[in-house]
């Protein structure tokens, strides 16, 4: 597939981040700029910024991920950061968790076209729905999914004890930590830490909030509806 007019060539730093797998990264960038835009997974104005705003931003996270780690990417969307991590780090095993059918269809096609089938699987569902189906991972990632308190509630149960949640965040990361640290602790997370990834490679560096799962806290069970006398109505026929 030829590079679209809107998609710029990979910048020199992409070689540092993707190495000999840069052609795979280019192929993924092309899929994002074409099918990804047509199918509404990324905005049409994102194509010129795919490298700087999306691929490089996600690839710098690899410096926080141990060799051979298992990764669950929650709310993967168009595959950011999960697909990027697998392209940059073939040693990783990655599960992409995404609830929307049109997105999981795209993800499955990308995995096949890039030849990542041995390292990447796609699971349709919400994080809270798949926690009993997936083995806890060494690393759980999320990008622009939700505030930290909700994110911790969804992601920490998918994280192995001693593993880490890595949440891509913006400039307000420290403020989010201050606001939500009590909730994070209640969910079994250690003190959240802001990490700057890609220092000296990308400008600005990628801001990642790292939360270690230091203890297991069972998720709260949903309340069952009361069946007391006179409460509610029964619809017949």
PDB file of C-alpha atoms in Angstrom:
ATOM      1  CA  UNK A   1       0.000   0.000   0.000  1.00  0.00           C
ATOM      2  CA  UNK A   2       1.548   3.347  -0.975  1.00  0.00           C
ATOM      3  CA  UNK A   3       2.012   6.054   1.621  1.00  0.00           C
ATOM      4  CA  UNK A   4      -0.821   8.579   1.461  1.00  0.00           C
ATOM      5  CA  UNK A   5      -0.149  12.212   0.685  1.00  0.00           C
ATOM      6  CA  UNK A   6      -1.176  13.140   4.232  1.00  0.00           C
ATOM      7  CA  UNK A   7       1.167  10.678   5.944  1.00  0.00           C
ATOM      8  CA  UNK A   8       4.722  11.992   6.331  1.00  0.00           C
ATOM      9  CA  UNK A   9       7.694   9.610   6.186  1.00  0.00           C
ATOM     10  CA  UNK A  10       8.968   8.266   9.501  1.00  0.00           C
ATOM     11  CA  UNK A  11      11.278  10.697  11.307  1.00  0.00           C
ATOM     12  CA  UNK A  12      14.877   9.593  11.987  1.00  0.00           C
ATOM     13  CA  UNK A  13      14.123   8.828  15.640  1.00  0.00           C
ATOM     14  CA  UNK A  14      11.768   6.071  14.503  1.00  0.00           C
ATOM     15  CA  UNK A  15      14.837   3.977  13.670  1.00  0.00           C
ATOM     16  CA  UNK A  16      15.966   4.222  17.306  1.00  0.00           C
ATOM     17  CA  UNK A  17      12.566   3.109  18.581  1.00  0.00           C
ATOM     18  CA  UNK A  18      11.663   0.413  16.033  1.00  0.00           C
ATOM     19  CA  UNK A  19      15.031  -0.779  14.739  1.00  0.00           C
ATOM     20  CA  UNK A  20      14.793  -3.369  11.983  1.00  0.00           C
ATOM     21  CA  UNK A  21      11.031  -3.542  12.500  1.00  0.00           C
ATOM     22  CA  UNK A  22      10.547  -0.022  11.167  1.00  0.00           C
ATOM     23  CA  UNK A  23       8.920  -1.353   7.943  1.00  0.00           C
ATOM     24  CA  UNK A  24       6.195  -2.902  10.134  1.00  0.00           C
ATOM     25  CA  UNK A  25       5.696   0.437  11.877  1.00  0.00           C
ATOM     26  CA  UNK A  26       5.407   2.157   8.480  1.00  0.00           C
ATOM     27  CA  UNK A  27       2.821  -0.403   7.353  1.00  0.00           C
ATOM     28  CA  UNK A  28       0.803   0.187  10.525  1.00  0.00           C
ATOM     29  CA  UNK A  29       1.019   3.971  10.077  1.00  0.00           C
ATOM     30  CA  UNK A  30      -0.351   3.543   6.549  1.00  0.00           C
ATOM     31  CA  UNK A  31      -3.252   1.415   7.825  1.00  0.00           C
ATOM     32  CA  UNK A  32      -4.096   4.067  10.399  1.00  0.00           C
ATOM     33  CA  UNK A  33      -3.953   6.869   7.828  1.00  0.00           C
ATOM     34  CA  UNK A  34      -6.183   4.996   5.373  1.00  0.00           C
ATOM     35  CA  UNK A  35      -8.542   2.363   6.803  1.00  0.00           C
ATOM     36  CA  UNK A  36      -8.284   3.863  10.280  1.00  0.00           C
ATOM     37  CA  UNK A  37      -9.566   7.210   9.040  1.00  0.00           C
ATOM     38  CA  UNK A  38     -12.199   5.772   6.682  1.00  0.00           C
ATOM     39  CA  UNK A  39     -13.601   3.580   9.474  1.00  0.00           C
ATOM     40  CA  UNK A  40     -13.639   6.400  11.995  1.00  0.00           C
ATOM     41  CA  UNK A  41     -10.979   5.045  14.348  1.00  0.00           C
ATOM     42  CA  UNK A  42      -8.866   8.169  14.146  1.00  0.00           C
ATOM     43  CA  UNK A  43      -9.799  11.648  12.976  1.00  0.00           C
ATOM     44  CA  UNK A  44      -8.948  12.747   9.421  1.00  0.00           C
ATOM     45  CA  UNK A  45      -6.733  15.515  10.771  1.00  0.00           C
ATOM     46  CA  UNK A  46      -4.595  12.970  12.646  1.00  0.00           C
ATOM     47  CA  UNK A  47      -2.944  11.501   9.543  1.00  0.00           C
ATOM     48  CA  UNK A  48      -0.154  14.124   9.313  1.00  0.00           C
ATOM     49  CA  UNK A  49       0.547  13.630  13.036  1.00  0.00           C
ATOM     50  CA  UNK A  50       0.489   9.839  13.205  1.00  0.00           C
ATOM     51  CA  UNK A  51       4.217   9.485  13.844  1.00  0.00           C
ATOM     52  CA  UNK A  52       4.760  12.238  16.406  1.00  0.00           C
ATOM     53  CA  UNK A  53       1.406  12.115  18.180  1.00  0.00           C
ATOM     54  CA  UNK A  54       0.712   8.400  18.096  1.00  0.00           C
ATOM     55  CA  UNK A  55       3.431   5.923  17.111  1.00  0.00           C
ATOM     56  CA  UNK A  56       6.503   7.535  18.653  1.00  0.00           C
ATOM     57  CA  UNK A  57       4.530   8.605  21.707  1.00  0.00           C
ATOM     58  CA  UNK A  58       3.494   4.998  22.345  1.00  0.00           C
ATOM     59  CA  UNK A  59       6.794   3.351  21.392  1.00  0.00           C
ATOM     60  CA  UNK A  60       8.717   5.215  24.097  1.00  0.00           C
ATOM     61  CA  UNK A  61       6.716   3.291  26.718  1.00  0.00           C
ATOM     62  CA  UNK A  62       8.772   0.202  25.968  1.00  0.00           C
ATOM     63  CA  UNK A  63      11.526   1.464  28.258  1.00  0.00           C
ATOM     64  CA  UNK A  64       9.226   0.735  31.213  1.00  0.00           C
ATOM     65  CA  UNK A  65       8.323  -2.811  30.127  1.00  0.00           C
ATOM     66  CA  UNK A  66      10.506  -5.783  31.125  1.00  0.00           C
ATOM     67  CA  UNK A  67      11.788  -8.217  28.531  1.00  0.00           C
ATOM     68  CA  UNK A  68       9.358 -11.017  27.716  1.00  0.00           C
ATOM     69  CA  UNK A  69       6.477  -9.420  29.623  1.00  0.00           C
ATOM     70  CA  UNK A  70       2.830 -10.189  29.084  1.00  0.00           C
ATOM     71  CA  UNK A  71       0.805  -7.070  28.271  1.00  0.00           C
ATOM     72  CA  UNK A  72      -2.918  -6.321  28.283  1.00  0.00           C
ATOM     73  CA  UNK A  73      -3.892  -3.128  26.455  1.00  0.00           C
ATOM     74  CA  UNK A  74      -7.248  -1.891  27.787  1.00  0.00           C
ATOM     75  CA  UNK A  75      -9.500   0.142  25.496  1.00  0.00           C
ATOM     76  CA  UNK A  76      -7.078  -0.480  22.651  1.00  0.00           C
ATOM     77  CA  UNK A  77      -9.134   1.421  20.062  1.00  0.00           C
ATOM     78  CA  UNK A  78      -7.057   1.515  16.896  1.00  0.00           C
ATOM     79  CA  UNK A  79      -4.241  -0.394  18.608  1.00  0.00           C
ATOM     80  CA  UNK A  80      -2.586   2.415  20.554  1.00  0.00           C
ATOM     81  CA  UNK A  81      -0.392   1.581  22.347  1.00  0.00           C
ATOM     82  CA  UNK A  82      -0.804  -2.218  22.080  1.00  0.00           C
ATOM     83  CA  UNK A  83       0.009  -2.703  18.380  1.00  0.00           C
ATOM     84  CA  UNK A  84       2.897  -0.246  18.605  1.00  0.00           C
ATOM     85  CA  UNK A  85       4.384  -2.078  21.586  1.00  0.00           C
ATOM     86  CA  UNK A  86       4.235  -5.390  19.758  1.00  0.00           C
ATOM     87  CA  UNK A  87       5.855  -3.913  16.651  1.00  0.00           C
ATOM     88  CA  UNK A  88       8.659  -2.313  18.668  1.00  0.00           C
ATOM     89  CA  UNK A  89       9.126  -5.277  21.023  1.00  0.00           C
ATOM     90  CA  UNK A  90       8.620  -8.737  19.467  1.00  0.00           C
ATOM     91  CA  UNK A  91       9.518 -10.301  22.825  1.00  0.00           C
ATOM     92  CA  UNK A  92       6.188  -9.170  24.295  1.00  0.00           C
ATOM     93  CA  UNK A  93       2.915 -11.087  24.266  1.00  0.00           C
ATOM     94  CA  UNK A  94       0.043  -8.620  23.913  1.00  0.00           C
ATOM     95  CA  UNK A  95      -3.718  -8.888  24.377  1.00  0.00           C
ATOM     96  CA  UNK A  96      -5.799  -6.054  22.919  1.00  0.00           C
ATOM     97  CA  UNK A  97      -9.042  -5.544  24.869  1.00  0.00           C
ATOM     98  CA  UNK A  98     -11.680  -3.435  23.121  1.00  0.00           C
ATOM     99  CA  UNK A  99     -15.489  -3.467  23.519  1.00  0.00           C
ATOM    100  CA  UNK A 100     -16.577  -2.089  20.112  1.00  0.00           C
ATOM    101  CA  UNK A 101     -17.036  -4.561  17.259  1.00  0.00           C
ATOM    102  CA  UNK A 102     -15.876  -2.214  14.483  1.00  0.00           C
ATOM    103  CA  UNK A 103     -12.647  -1.595  16.364  1.00  0.00           C
ATOM    104  CA  UNK A 104     -11.950  -5.244  17.161  1.00  0.00           C
ATOM    105  CA  UNK A 105     -12.546  -6.060  13.488  1.00  0.00           C
ATOM    106  CA  UNK A 106      -9.937  -3.472  12.497  1.00  0.00           C
ATOM    107  CA  UNK A 107      -7.504  -4.731  15.127  1.00  0.00           C
ATOM    108  CA  UNK A 108      -7.838  -8.328  13.974  1.00  0.00           C
ATOM    109  CA  UNK A 109      -7.183  -7.279  10.379  1.00  0.00           C
ATOM    110  CA  UNK A 110      -4.110  -5.256  11.384  1.00  0.00           C
ATOM    111  CA  UNK A 111      -2.691  -8.135  13.429  1.00  0.00           C
ATOM    112  CA  UNK A 112      -3.059 -10.455  10.429  1.00  0.00           C
ATOM    113  CA  UNK A 113      -1.716  -8.007   7.857  1.00  0.00           C
ATOM    114  CA  UNK A 114       1.340  -7.191   9.967  1.00  0.00           C
ATOM    115  CA  UNK A 115       2.008 -10.869  10.731  1.00  0.00           C
ATOM    116  CA  UNK A 116       1.681 -10.397  14.487  1.00  0.00           C
ATOM    117  CA  UNK A 117      -0.642 -13.374  15.025  1.00  0.00           C
ATOM    118  CA  UNK A 118       1.865 -15.277  17.182  1.00  0.00           C
ATOM    119  CA  UNK A 119       2.338 -12.364  19.594  1.00  0.00           C
ATOM    120  CA  UNK A 120      -0.967 -10.476  19.635  1.00  0.00           C
ATOM    121  CA  UNK A 121      -4.555 -11.531  20.315  1.00  0.00           C
ATOM    122  CA  UNK A 122      -7.737  -9.470  20.198  1.00  0.00           C
ATOM    123  CA  UNK A 123     -10.478  -9.826  22.818  1.00  0.00           C
ATOM    124  CA  UNK A 124     -13.799  -8.040  22.508  1.00  0.00           C
ATOM    125  CA  UNK A 125     -15.167  -6.817  25.826  1.00  0.00           C
ATOM    126  CA  UNK A 126     -14.823  -4.312  28.616  1.00  0.00           C
ATOM    127  CA  UNK A 127     -12.041  -4.661  31.153  1.00  0.00           C
ATOM    128  CA  UNK A 128     -14.454  -5.576  33.934  1.00  0.00           C
ATOM    129  CA  UNK A 129     -16.054  -8.258  31.740  1.00  0.00           C
ATOM    130  CA  UNK A 130     -12.844 -10.068  30.743  1.00  0.00           C
ATOM    131  CA  UNK A 131     -11.028 -10.104  34.076  1.00  0.00           C
ATOM    132  CA  UNK A 132     -12.110 -13.680  34.746  1.00  0.00           C
ATOM    133  CA  UNK A 133     -11.169 -14.819  31.233  1.00  0.00           C
ATOM    134  CA  UNK A 134      -7.618 -13.463  30.983  1.00  0.00           C
ATOM    135  CA  UNK A 135      -4.603 -14.413  33.047  1.00  0.00           C
ATOM    136  CA  UNK A 136      -3.285 -11.382  34.962  1.00  0.00           C
ATOM    137  CA  UNK A 137      -0.562  -9.637  32.973  1.00  0.00           C
ATOM    138  CA  UNK A 138       2.845  -8.298  33.969  1.00  0.00           C
ATOM    139  CA  UNK A 139       1.880  -4.953  32.462  1.00  0.00           C
ATOM    140  CA  UNK A 140      -1.504  -3.375  31.719  1.00  0.00           C
ATOM    141  CA  UNK A 141      -1.547  -0.329  29.454  1.00  0.00           C
ATOM    142  CA  UNK A 142      -4.177   2.301  28.694  1.00  0.00           C
ATOM    143  CA  UNK A 143      -4.159   5.491  26.646  1.00  0.00           C
ATOM    144  CA  UNK A 144      -6.672   8.309  27.043  1.00  0.00           C
ATOM    145  CA  UNK A 145      -9.267   5.949  28.488  1.00  0.00           C
ATOM    146  CA  UNK A 146     -10.489   7.453  31.791  1.00  0.00           C
ATOM    147  CA  UNK A 147      -9.464   9.306  34.980  1.00  0.00           C
ATOM    148  CA  UNK A 148      -7.031   7.406  37.173  1.00  0.00           C
ATOM    149  CA  UNK A 149      -9.545   6.249  39.778  1.00  0.00           C
ATOM    150  CA  UNK A 150     -11.755   4.523  37.210  1.00  0.00           C
ATOM    151  CA  UNK A 151      -8.736   3.322  35.261  1.00  0.00           C
ATOM    152  CA  UNK A 152      -7.267   1.688  38.357  1.00  0.00           C
ATOM    153  CA  UNK A 153     -10.592   0.016  39.086  1.00  0.00           C
ATOM    154  CA  UNK A 154     -10.685  -1.495  35.613  1.00  0.00           C
ATOM    155  CA  UNK A 155      -6.996  -2.290  35.106  1.00  0.00           C
ATOM    156  CA  UNK A 156      -5.494  -3.320  38.433  1.00  0.00           C
ATOM    157  CA  UNK A 157      -7.612  -6.524  38.596  1.00  0.00           C
ATOM    158  CA  UNK A 158      -6.058  -7.473  35.228  1.00  0.00           C
ATOM    159  CA  UNK A 159      -2.549  -6.845  36.580  1.00  0.00           C
ATOM    160  CA  UNK A 160      -0.511  -9.576  38.243  1.00  0.00           C
ATOM    161  CA  UNK A 161       0.540  -8.846  41.852  1.00  0.00           C
ATOM    162  CA  UNK A 162       3.775  -6.888  41.618  1.00  0.00           C
ATOM    163  CA  UNK A 163       2.982  -5.965  38.022  1.00  0.00           C
ATOM    164  CA  UNK A 164       2.298  -2.462  36.819  1.00  0.00           C
ATOM    165  CA  UNK A 165      -0.360  -0.341  35.225  1.00  0.00           C
ATOM    166  CA  UNK A 166       1.084   2.113  32.698  1.00  0.00           C
ATOM    167  CA  UNK A 167      -1.338   4.892  31.788  1.00  0.00           C
ATOM    168  CA  UNK A 168      -0.421   7.420  29.103  1.00  0.00           C
ATOM    169  CA  UNK A 169      -1.421  10.829  30.390  1.00  0.00           C
ATOM    170  CA  UNK A 170      -0.918  14.499  29.626  1.00  0.00           C
ATOM    171  CA  UNK A 171       0.416  17.489  31.502  1.00  0.00           C
ATOM    172  CA  UNK A 172      -2.177  17.132  34.268  1.00  0.00           C
ATOM    173  CA  UNK A 173      -0.873  13.728  35.378  1.00  0.00           C
ATOM    174  CA  UNK A 174       0.407  14.983  38.740  1.00  0.00           C
ATOM    175  CA  UNK A 175      -2.898  16.674  39.472  1.00  0.00           C
ATOM    176  CA  UNK A 176      -4.752  13.455  38.672  1.00  0.00           C
ATOM    177  CA  UNK A 177      -2.536  11.518  41.050  1.00  0.00           C
ATOM    178  CA  UNK A 178      -3.157  14.014  43.838  1.00  0.00           C
ATOM    179  CA  UNK A 179      -6.901  13.767  43.263  1.00  0.00           C
ATOM    180  CA  UNK A 180      -7.172  10.006  42.956  1.00  0.00           C
ATOM    181  CA  UNK A 181      -4.320   8.464  45.010  1.00  0.00           C
ATOM    182  CA  UNK A 182      -6.652   7.538  47.890  1.00  0.00           C
ATOM    183  CA  UNK A 183      -8.898   5.601  45.509  1.00  0.00           C
ATOM    184  CA  UNK A 184      -5.876   3.968  43.872  1.00  0.00           C
ATOM    185  CA  UNK A 185      -4.617   2.786  47.265  1.00  0.00           C
ATOM    186  CA  UNK A 186      -8.044   1.435  48.149  1.00  0.00           C
ATOM    187  CA  UNK A 187      -7.937  -0.622  44.944  1.00  0.00           C
ATOM    188  CA  UNK A 188      -4.594  -2.197  45.837  1.00  0.00           C
ATOM    189  CA  UNK A 189      -2.273   0.147  43.981  1.00  0.00           C
ATOM    190  CA  UNK A 190       0.959   1.596  45.336  1.00  0.00           C
ATOM    191  CA  UNK A 191       1.711   5.307  45.182  1.00  0.00           C
ATOM    192  CA  UNK A 192       1.383   6.402  41.563  1.00  0.00           C
ATOM    193  CA  UNK A 193       4.530   7.801  39.955  1.00  0.00           C
ATOM    194  CA  UNK A 194       4.914  10.017  36.893  1.00  0.00           C
ATOM    195  CA  UNK A 195       7.488   8.719  34.425  1.00  0.00           C
ATOM    196  CA  UNK A 196       8.876  10.642  31.462  1.00  0.00           C
ATOM    197  CA  UNK A 197       9.665   8.305  28.576  1.00  0.00           C
ATOM    198  CA  UNK A 198      11.735   9.031  25.504  1.00  0.00           C
ATOM    199  CA  UNK A 199      13.733  11.857  27.065  1.00  0.00           C
ATOM    200  CA  UNK A 200      16.197  13.042  24.427  1.00  0.00           C
ATOM    201  CA  UNK A 201      14.320  11.174  21.697  1.00  0.00           C
ATOM    202  CA  UNK A 202      10.913  12.808  21.476  1.00  0.00           C
ATOM    203  CA  UNK A 203       9.840  16.326  22.372  1.00  0.00           C
ATOM    204  CA  UNK A 204       7.965  16.564  24.587  1.00  0.00           C
ATOM    205  CA  UNK A 205       8.693  13.261  26.331  1.00  0.00           C
ATOM    206  CA  UNK A 206       5.797  10.864  26.839  1.00  0.00           C
ATOM    207  CA  UNK A 207       4.098  11.209  30.224  1.00  0.00           C
ATOM    208  CA  UNK A 208       3.188   7.871  31.788  1.00  0.00           C
ATOM    209  CA  UNK A 209       1.635   7.229  35.194  1.00  0.00           C
ATOM    210  CA  UNK A 210       3.007   4.014  36.689  1.00  0.00           C
ATOM    211  CA  UNK A 211       1.048   2.171  39.378  1.00  0.00           C
ATOM    212  CA  UNK A 212       2.364  -1.053  40.906  1.00  0.00           C
ATOM    213  CA  UNK A 213      -0.276  -3.528  42.069  1.00  0.00           C
ATOM    214  CA  UNK A 214       1.038  -4.165  45.552  1.00  0.00           C
ATOM    215  CA  UNK A 215      -1.906  -6.158  46.910  1.00  0.00           C
ATOM    216  CA  UNK A 216      -4.964  -7.975  45.629  1.00  0.00           C
ATOM    217  CA  UNK A 217      -8.316  -6.367  46.352  1.00  0.00           C
ATOM    218  CA  UNK A 218     -11.391  -8.257  45.211  1.00  0.00           C
ATOM    219  CA  UNK A 219     -13.583  -6.120  42.920  1.00  0.00           C
ATOM    220  CA  UNK A 220     -16.880  -4.996  44.458  1.00  0.00           C
ATOM    221  CA  UNK A 221     -19.838  -7.158  43.475  1.00  0.00           C
ATOM    222  CA  UNK A 222     -22.800  -5.437  41.810  1.00  0.00           C
ATOM    223  CA  UNK A 223     -25.837  -5.001  43.987  1.00  0.00           C
ATOM    224  CA  UNK A 224     -28.793  -7.284  43.350  1.00  0.00           C
ATOM    225  CA  UNK A 225     -32.233  -5.777  42.990  1.00  0.00           C
ATOM    226  CA  UNK A 226     -34.451  -5.913  46.064  1.00  0.00           C
ATOM    227  CA  UNK A 227     -37.434  -8.230  45.881  1.00  0.00           C
ATOM    228  CA  UNK A 228     -39.272  -6.808  48.893  1.00  0.00           C
ATOM    229  CA  UNK A 229     -43.082  -6.714  49.019  1.00  0.00           C
ATOM    230  CA  UNK A 230     -44.609  -3.823  47.136  1.00  0.00           C
ATOM    231  CA  UNK A 231     -41.365  -2.807  45.392  1.00  0.00           C
ATOM    232  CA  UNK A 232     -41.476  -2.610  41.617  1.00  0.00           C
ATOM    233  CA  UNK A 233     -43.991  -4.031  39.191  1.00  0.00           C
ATOM    234  CA  UNK A 234     -44.365  -7.212  37.233  1.00  0.00           C
ATOM    235  CA  UNK A 235     -45.239  -6.777  33.591  1.00  0.00           C
ATOM    236  CA  UNK A 236     -47.536  -9.488  32.235  1.00  0.00           C
ATOM    237  CA  UNK A 237     -48.438 -10.708  28.806  1.00  0.00           C
TER     238      UNK A 237
END
